[in-house]
Short mmCIF file of C-alpha atoms in Angstrom, two decimals:
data_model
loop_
_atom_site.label_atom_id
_atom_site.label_comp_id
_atom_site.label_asym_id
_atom_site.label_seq_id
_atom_site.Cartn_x
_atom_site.Cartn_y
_atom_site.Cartn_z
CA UNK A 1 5.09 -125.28 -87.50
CA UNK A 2 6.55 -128.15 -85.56
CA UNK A 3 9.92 -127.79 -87.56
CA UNK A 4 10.79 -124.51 -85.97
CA UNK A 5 11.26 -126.39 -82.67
CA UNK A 6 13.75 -128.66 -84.26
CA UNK A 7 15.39 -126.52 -86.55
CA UNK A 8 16.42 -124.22 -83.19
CA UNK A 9 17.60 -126.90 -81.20
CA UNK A 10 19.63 -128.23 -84.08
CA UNK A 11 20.99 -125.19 -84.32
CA UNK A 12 21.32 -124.53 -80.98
CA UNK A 13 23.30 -127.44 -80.51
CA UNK A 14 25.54 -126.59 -83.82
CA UNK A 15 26.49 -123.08 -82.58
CA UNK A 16 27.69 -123.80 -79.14
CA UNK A 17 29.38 -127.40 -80.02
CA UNK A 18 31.34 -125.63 -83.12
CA UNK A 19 31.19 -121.82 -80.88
CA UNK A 20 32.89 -122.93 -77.15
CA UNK A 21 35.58 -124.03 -78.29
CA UNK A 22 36.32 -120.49 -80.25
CA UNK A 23 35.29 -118.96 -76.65
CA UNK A 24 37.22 -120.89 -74.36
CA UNK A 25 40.67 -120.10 -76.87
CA UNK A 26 39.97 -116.33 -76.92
CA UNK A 27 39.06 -116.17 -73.10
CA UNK A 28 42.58 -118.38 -72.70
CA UNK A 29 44.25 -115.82 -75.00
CA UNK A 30 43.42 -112.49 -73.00
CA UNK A 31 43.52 -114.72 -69.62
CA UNK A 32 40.30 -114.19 -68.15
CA UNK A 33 40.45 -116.96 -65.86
CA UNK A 34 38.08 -117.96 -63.17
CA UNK A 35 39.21 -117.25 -59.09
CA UNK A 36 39.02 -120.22 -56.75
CA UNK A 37 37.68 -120.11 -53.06
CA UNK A 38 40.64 -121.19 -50.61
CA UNK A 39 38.22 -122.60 -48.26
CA UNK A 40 36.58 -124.35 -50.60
CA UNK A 41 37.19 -128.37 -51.28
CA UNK A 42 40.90 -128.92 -52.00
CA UNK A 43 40.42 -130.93 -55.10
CA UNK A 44 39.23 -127.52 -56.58
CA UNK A 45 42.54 -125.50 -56.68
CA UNK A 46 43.29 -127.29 -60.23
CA UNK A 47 40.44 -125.26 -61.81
CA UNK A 48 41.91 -121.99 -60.74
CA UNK A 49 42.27 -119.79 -64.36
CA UNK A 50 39.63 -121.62 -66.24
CA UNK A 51 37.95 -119.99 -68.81
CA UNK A 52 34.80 -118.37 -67.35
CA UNK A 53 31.87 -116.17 -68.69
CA UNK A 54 31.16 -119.14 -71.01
CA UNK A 55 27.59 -118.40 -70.64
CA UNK A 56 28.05 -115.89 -74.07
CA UNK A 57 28.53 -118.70 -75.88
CA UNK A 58 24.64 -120.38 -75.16
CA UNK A 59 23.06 -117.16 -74.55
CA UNK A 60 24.36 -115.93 -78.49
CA UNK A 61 23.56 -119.22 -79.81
CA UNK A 62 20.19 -119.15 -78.32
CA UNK A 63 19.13 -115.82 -79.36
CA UNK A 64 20.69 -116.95 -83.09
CA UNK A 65 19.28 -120.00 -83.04
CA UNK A 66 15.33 -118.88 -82.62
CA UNK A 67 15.88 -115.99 -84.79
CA UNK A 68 17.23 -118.51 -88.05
CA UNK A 69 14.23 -120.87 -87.34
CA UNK A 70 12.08 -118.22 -87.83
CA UNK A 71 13.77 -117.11 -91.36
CA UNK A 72 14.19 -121.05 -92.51
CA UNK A 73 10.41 -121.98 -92.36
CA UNK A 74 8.91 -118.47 -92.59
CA UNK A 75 7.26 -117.83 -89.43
CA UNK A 76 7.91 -114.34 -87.56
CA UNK A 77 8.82 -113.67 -83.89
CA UNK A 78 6.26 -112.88 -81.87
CA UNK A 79 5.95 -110.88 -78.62
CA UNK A 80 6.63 -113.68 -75.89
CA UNK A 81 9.70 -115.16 -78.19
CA UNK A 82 11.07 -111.61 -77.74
CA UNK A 83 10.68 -110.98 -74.26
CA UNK A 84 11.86 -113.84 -73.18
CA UNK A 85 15.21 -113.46 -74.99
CA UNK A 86 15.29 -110.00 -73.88
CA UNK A 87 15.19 -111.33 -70.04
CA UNK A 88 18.09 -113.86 -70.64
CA UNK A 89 19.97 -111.31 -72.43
CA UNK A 90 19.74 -108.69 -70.03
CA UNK A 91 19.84 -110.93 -66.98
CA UNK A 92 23.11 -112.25 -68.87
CA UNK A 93 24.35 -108.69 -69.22
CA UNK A 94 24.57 -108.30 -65.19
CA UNK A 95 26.06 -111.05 -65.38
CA UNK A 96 28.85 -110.75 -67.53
CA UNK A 97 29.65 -107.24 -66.07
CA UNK A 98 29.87 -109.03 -62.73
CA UNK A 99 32.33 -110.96 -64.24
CA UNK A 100 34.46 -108.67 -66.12
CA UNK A 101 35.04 -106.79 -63.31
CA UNK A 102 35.78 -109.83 -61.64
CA UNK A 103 38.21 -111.38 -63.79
CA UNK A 104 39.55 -108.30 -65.64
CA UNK A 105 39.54 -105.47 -63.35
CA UNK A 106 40.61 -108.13 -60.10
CA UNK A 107 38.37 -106.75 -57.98
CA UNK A 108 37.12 -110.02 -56.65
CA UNK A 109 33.47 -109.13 -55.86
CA UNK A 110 32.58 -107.88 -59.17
CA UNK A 111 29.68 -105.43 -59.06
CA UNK A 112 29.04 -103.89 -56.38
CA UNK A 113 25.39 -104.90 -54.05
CA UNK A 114 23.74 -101.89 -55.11
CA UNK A 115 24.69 -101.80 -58.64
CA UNK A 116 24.21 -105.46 -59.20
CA UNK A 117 20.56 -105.31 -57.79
CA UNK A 118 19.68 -102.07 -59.48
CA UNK A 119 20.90 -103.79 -63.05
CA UNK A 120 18.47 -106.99 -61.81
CA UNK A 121 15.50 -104.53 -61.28
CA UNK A 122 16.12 -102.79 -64.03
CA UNK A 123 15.85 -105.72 -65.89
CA UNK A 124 13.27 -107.54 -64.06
CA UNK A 125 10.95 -105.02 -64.27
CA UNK A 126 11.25 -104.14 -67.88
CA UNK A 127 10.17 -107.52 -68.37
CA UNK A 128 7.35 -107.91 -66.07
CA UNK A 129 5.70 -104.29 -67.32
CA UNK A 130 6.22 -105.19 -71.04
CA UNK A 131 4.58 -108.76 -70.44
CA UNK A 132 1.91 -107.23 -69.49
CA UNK A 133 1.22 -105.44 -72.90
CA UNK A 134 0.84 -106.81 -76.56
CA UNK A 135 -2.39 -108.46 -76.02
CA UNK A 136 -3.28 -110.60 -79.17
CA UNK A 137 -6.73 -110.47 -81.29
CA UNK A 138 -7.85 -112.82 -78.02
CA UNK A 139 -6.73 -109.91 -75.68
CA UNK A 140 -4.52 -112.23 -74.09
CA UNK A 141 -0.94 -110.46 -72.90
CA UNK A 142 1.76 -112.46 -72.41
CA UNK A 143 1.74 -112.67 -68.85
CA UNK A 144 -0.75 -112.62 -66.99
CA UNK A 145 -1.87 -111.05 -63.31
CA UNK A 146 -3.23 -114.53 -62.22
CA UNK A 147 -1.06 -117.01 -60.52
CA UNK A 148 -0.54 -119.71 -61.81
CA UNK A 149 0.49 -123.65 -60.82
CA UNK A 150 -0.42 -125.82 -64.27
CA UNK A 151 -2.45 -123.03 -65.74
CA UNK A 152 -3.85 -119.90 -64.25
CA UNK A 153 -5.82 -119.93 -61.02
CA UNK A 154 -7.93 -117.49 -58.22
CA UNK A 155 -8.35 -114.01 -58.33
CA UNK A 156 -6.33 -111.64 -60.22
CA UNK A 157 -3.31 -109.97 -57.89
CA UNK A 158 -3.02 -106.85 -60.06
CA UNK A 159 -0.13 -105.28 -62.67
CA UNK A 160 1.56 -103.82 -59.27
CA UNK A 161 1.58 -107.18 -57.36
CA UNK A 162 2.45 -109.27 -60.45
CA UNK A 163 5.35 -106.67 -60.92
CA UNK A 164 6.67 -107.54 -57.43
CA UNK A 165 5.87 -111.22 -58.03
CA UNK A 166 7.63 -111.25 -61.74
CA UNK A 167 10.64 -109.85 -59.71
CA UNK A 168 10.90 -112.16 -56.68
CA UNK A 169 10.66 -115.33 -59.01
CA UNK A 170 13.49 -113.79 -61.36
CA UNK A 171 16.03 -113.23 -58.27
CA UNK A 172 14.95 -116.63 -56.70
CA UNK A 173 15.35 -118.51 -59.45
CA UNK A 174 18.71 -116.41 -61.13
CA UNK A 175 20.40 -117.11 -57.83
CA UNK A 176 19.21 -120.55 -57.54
CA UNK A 177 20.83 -121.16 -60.37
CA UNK A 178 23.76 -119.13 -59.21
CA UNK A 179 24.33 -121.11 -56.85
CA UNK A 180 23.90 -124.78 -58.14
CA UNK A 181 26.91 -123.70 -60.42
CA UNK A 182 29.35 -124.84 -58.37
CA UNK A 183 30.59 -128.49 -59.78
CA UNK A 184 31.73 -128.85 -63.91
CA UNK A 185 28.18 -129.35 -65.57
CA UNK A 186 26.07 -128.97 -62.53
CA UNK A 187 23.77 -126.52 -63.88
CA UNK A 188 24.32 -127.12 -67.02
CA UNK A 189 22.96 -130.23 -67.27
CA UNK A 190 20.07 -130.09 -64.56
CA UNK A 191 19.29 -126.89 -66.96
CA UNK A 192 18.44 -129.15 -70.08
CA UNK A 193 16.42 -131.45 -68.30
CA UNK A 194 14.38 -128.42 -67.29
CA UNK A 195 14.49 -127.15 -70.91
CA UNK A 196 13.58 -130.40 -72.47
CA UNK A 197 10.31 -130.32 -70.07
CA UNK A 198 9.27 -126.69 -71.00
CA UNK A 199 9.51 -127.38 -75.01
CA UNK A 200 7.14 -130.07 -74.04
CA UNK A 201 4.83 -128.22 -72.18
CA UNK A 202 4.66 -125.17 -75.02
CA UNK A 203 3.98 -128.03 -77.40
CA UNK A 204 1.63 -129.48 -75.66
CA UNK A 205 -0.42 -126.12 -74.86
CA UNK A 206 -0.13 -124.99 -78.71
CA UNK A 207 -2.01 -128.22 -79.64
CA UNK A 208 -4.49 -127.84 -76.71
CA UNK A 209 -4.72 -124.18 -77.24
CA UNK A 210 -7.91 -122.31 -76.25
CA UNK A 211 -7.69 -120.19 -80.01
CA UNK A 212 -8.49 -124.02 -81.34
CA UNK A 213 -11.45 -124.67 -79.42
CA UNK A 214 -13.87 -125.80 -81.56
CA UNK A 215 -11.65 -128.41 -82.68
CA UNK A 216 -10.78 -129.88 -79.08
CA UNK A 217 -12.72 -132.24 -77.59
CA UNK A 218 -12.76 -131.11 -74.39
CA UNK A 219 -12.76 -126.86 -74.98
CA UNK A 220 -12.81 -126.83 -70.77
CA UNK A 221 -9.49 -128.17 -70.67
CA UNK A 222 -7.59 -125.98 -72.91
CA UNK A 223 -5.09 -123.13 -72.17
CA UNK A 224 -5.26 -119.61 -72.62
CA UNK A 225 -1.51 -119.15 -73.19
CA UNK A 226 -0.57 -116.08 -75.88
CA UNK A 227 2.64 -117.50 -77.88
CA UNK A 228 2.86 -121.53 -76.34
CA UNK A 229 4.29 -122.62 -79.84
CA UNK A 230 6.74 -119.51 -79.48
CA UNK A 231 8.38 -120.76 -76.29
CA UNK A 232 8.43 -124.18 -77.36
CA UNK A 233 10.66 -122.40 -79.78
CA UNK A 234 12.74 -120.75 -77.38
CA UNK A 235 12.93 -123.66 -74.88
CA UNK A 236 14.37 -126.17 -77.90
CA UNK A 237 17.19 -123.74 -78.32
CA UNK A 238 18.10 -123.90 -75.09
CA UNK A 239 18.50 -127.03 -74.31
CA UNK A 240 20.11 -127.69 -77.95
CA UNK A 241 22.29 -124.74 -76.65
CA UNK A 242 23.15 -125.82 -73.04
CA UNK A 243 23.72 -129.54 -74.33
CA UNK A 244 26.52 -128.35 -77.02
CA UNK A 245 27.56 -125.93 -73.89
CA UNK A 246 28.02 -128.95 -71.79
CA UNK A 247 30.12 -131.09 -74.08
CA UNK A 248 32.61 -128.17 -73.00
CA UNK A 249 31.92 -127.77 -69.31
CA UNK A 250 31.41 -131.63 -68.07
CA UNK A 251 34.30 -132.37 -65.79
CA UNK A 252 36.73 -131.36 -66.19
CA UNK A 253 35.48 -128.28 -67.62
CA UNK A 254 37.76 -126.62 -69.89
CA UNK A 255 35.06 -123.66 -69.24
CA UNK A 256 32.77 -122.24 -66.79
CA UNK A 257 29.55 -120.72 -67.79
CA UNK A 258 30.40 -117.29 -64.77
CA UNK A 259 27.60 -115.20 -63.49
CA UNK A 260 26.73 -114.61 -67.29
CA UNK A 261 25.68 -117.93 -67.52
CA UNK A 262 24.04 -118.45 -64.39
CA UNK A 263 21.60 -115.28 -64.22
CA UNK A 264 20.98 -115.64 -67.58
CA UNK A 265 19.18 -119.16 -67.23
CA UNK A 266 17.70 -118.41 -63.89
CA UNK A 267 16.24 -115.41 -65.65
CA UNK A 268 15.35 -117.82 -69.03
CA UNK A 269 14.06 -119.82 -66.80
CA UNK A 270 11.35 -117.65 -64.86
CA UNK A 271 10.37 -115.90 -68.14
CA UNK A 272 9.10 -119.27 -69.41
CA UNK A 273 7.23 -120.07 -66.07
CA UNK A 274 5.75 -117.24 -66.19
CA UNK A 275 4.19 -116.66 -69.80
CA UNK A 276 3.30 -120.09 -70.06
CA UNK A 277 1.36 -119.74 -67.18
CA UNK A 278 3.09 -122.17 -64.70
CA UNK A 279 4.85 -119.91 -62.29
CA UNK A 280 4.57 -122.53 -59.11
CA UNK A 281 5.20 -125.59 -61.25
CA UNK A 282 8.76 -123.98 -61.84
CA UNK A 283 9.49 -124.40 -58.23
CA UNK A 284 8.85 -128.39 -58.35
CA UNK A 285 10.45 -129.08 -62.04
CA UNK A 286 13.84 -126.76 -60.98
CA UNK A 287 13.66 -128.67 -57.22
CA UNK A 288 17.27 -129.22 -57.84
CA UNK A 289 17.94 -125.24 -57.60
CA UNK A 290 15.39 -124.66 -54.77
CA UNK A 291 16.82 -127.42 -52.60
CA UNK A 292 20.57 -125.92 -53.33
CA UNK A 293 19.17 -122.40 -52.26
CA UNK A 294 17.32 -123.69 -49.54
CA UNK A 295 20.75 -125.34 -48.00
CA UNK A 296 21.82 -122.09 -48.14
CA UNK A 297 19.28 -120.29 -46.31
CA UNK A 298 19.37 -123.47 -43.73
CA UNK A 299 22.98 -122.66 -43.16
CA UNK A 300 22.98 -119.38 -43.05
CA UNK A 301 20.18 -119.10 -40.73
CA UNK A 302 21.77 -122.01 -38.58
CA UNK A 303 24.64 -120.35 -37.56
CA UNK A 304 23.38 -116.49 -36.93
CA UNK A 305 21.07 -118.04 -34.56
CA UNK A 306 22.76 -120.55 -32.91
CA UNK A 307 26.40 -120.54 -34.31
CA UNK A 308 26.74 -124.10 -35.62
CA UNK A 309 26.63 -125.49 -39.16
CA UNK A 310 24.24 -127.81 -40.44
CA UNK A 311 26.18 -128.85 -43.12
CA UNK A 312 30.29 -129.32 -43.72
CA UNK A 313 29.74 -126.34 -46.52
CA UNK A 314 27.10 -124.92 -48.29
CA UNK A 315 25.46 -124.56 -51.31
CA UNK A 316 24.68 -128.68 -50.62
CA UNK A 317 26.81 -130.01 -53.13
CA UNK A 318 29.91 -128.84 -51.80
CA UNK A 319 28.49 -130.77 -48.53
CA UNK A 320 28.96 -134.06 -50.01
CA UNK A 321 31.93 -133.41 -51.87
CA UNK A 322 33.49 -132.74 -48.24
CA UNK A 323 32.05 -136.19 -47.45
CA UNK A 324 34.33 -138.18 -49.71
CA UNK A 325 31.82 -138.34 -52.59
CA UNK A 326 33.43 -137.42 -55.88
CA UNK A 327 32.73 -134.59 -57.80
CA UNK A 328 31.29 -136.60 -60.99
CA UNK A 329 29.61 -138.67 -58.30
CA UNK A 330 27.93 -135.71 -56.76
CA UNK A 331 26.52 -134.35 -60.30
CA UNK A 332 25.06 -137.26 -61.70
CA UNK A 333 23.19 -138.19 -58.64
CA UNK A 334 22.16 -134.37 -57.80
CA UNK A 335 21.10 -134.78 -62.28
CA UNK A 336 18.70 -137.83 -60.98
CA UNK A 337 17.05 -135.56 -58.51
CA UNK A 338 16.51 -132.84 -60.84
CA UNK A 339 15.31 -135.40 -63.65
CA UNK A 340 12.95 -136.90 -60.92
CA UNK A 341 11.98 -133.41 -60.32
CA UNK A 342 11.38 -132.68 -63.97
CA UNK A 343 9.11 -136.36 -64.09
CA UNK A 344 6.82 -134.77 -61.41
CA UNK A 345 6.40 -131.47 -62.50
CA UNK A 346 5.28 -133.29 -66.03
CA UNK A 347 3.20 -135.58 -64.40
CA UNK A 348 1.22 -132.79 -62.24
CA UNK A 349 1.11 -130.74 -65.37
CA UNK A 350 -0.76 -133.93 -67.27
CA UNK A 351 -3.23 -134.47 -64.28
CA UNK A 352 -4.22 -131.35 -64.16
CA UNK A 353 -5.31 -131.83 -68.06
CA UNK A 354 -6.59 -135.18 -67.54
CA UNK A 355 -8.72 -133.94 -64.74
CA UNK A 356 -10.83 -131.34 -66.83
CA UNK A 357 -11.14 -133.69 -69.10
#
């Protein structure tokens, strides 16, 4: 069962390293270029008409990727798999409409507020009802109405509530994401690391899975998670995926991954928190996109209420790139805090095993 999870991040790897390239020369071809802040850090105005909406390229690979690991060793999709690629798709979709108008229509704020949210909602809560079905011969659904840190805890909040919840994590997290995609790989890269720590986690659930009890030697400690080995799966691809993807978009990028990228893994992203039951452990391995949002929020708040700046520019990394650091200089050490990020969330997630045992 193990060999889906490498066959799908082989693969994932294959189709965007052989795929982007194919992209970024047909985006090049009908000029669908990427627009450039003015008041944004000089050093910027050179990537003004690259390739954007690269994001296609690892979403399709993704989505091709589980789907062929399933037909090479025999195994079928299950519910969760399918959900969650139905989130990053249609989180993606926004996305890329966002951009089209963007880039081909030149109407430089893409969707409108309204329609933008109403496509997010739409979306969001298609997901969070239909998690909430498909219960297994265990009767567990893939989501659940707990929340959850390392596994579920305290009382249930209710299919309304979690509804609400499912959405607020999905916007959070999509525009975290959002806006950490600022600097050639930024994302990208802090993306994998979070990746490679959720194909860990499904792995490591599968094995201690509550469905194998009686072979466990600690039953207390194991997880009641519907489809673990499923988004193990789905996870693998991903970061197979987003590492061919970044072969491409490390500076200098020759292509951006656009709004289709960036909801698309914020949405990804929350869809695996969620049905593997570790909604609030998301918020400590993907610290790299809270802090980002949260220098928003600082700045924005800063100056409505007292009219000065806290920092040269937000989101934060455009902060230090106004301080003299370099732009390669600013992603690998903003890729350290997100991998230290990633090492705590693991760790937490391990102590809270090694505890009930």
């Amino acid at each position: 069962m193990m060999k889906q999870i490498l066959f799908s991040g082989v693969i994932g790897l294959f189709l965007t390293l052989i795929g982007t390239p194919l992209l970024i020369k047909l985006l090049a071809r009908k000029g669908y270029g990427q627009y450039i802040r003015d008041d944004g850090p000089r050093e910027h105005a050179s990537k003004r008409g690259t390739p954007t909406m690269g994001g296609i390229a690892f979403i399709l690979a993704t989505i091709a990727a589980y789907f062929l690991s399933k037909l090479i060793t025999g195994y079928p999709p299950t519910y969760s798999g399918v959900l969650v690629l139905g989130l990053m798709f249609g989180m993606g979709l926004v996305g890329f409409l966002d951009d089209y108008i963007k880039i081909v229509k030149r109407r430089s704020l893409g969707l409108r507020a309204k329609a933008k949210m109403a496509g997010q909602l739409i979306v969001g809560i298609s997901f969070a009802v239909l998690s909430l079905m498909f219960a297994d011969a265990r009767g567990n659904t893939p989501a659940s109405t707990k929340l959850s840190f390392i596994t579920d805890f305290g009382w249930t909040i209710g299919p309304v509530l979690f509804v609400v919840w499912a959405l607020f994590m999905i916007l959070a997290m999509s525009n975290g994401v959002n806006l950490t995609d600022g600097l050639d790989g930024l994302a990208t890269g802090a993306s994998v690391l979070v990746f490679g720590a959720y194909t860990f986690i499904g792995v490591w659930q599968f094995q201690e899975s509550c469905a194998n009890a009686q072979t466990l030697t600690n039953p207390a400690a194991c997880y009641e998670v519907r489809d673990p080995l499923d988004l193990a799966v789905i996870a693998s691809a991903l970061m197979g995926a987003c590492l061919g993807f970044l072969w491409w978009n490390t500076s200098p990028a020759k292509i951006f991954m656009g709004d289709t990228g960036s909801l698309a893994l914020g949405g990804v992203l929350t869809g695996l928190a969620i049905l593997s039951r570790t909604e609030l452990l998301l918020a400590i391995m993907g610290g790299l996109f809270v802090l980002i949002t949260m220098s928003v929020v600082i700045q924005v708040g800063s100056f409505r209420l007292t009219g000065k700046r806290v920092f040269r520019m937000a989101p934060l990394q455009h902060h230090f790139e106004l301080k003299g650091w370099s732009e390669v200089l600013v992603v690998v050490r903003f890729w350290i805090i997100q991998g230290i990020c990633v090492i705590v969330g693991l760790g937490l997630f391990y102590a809270g095993w090694a505890a009930e045992k």
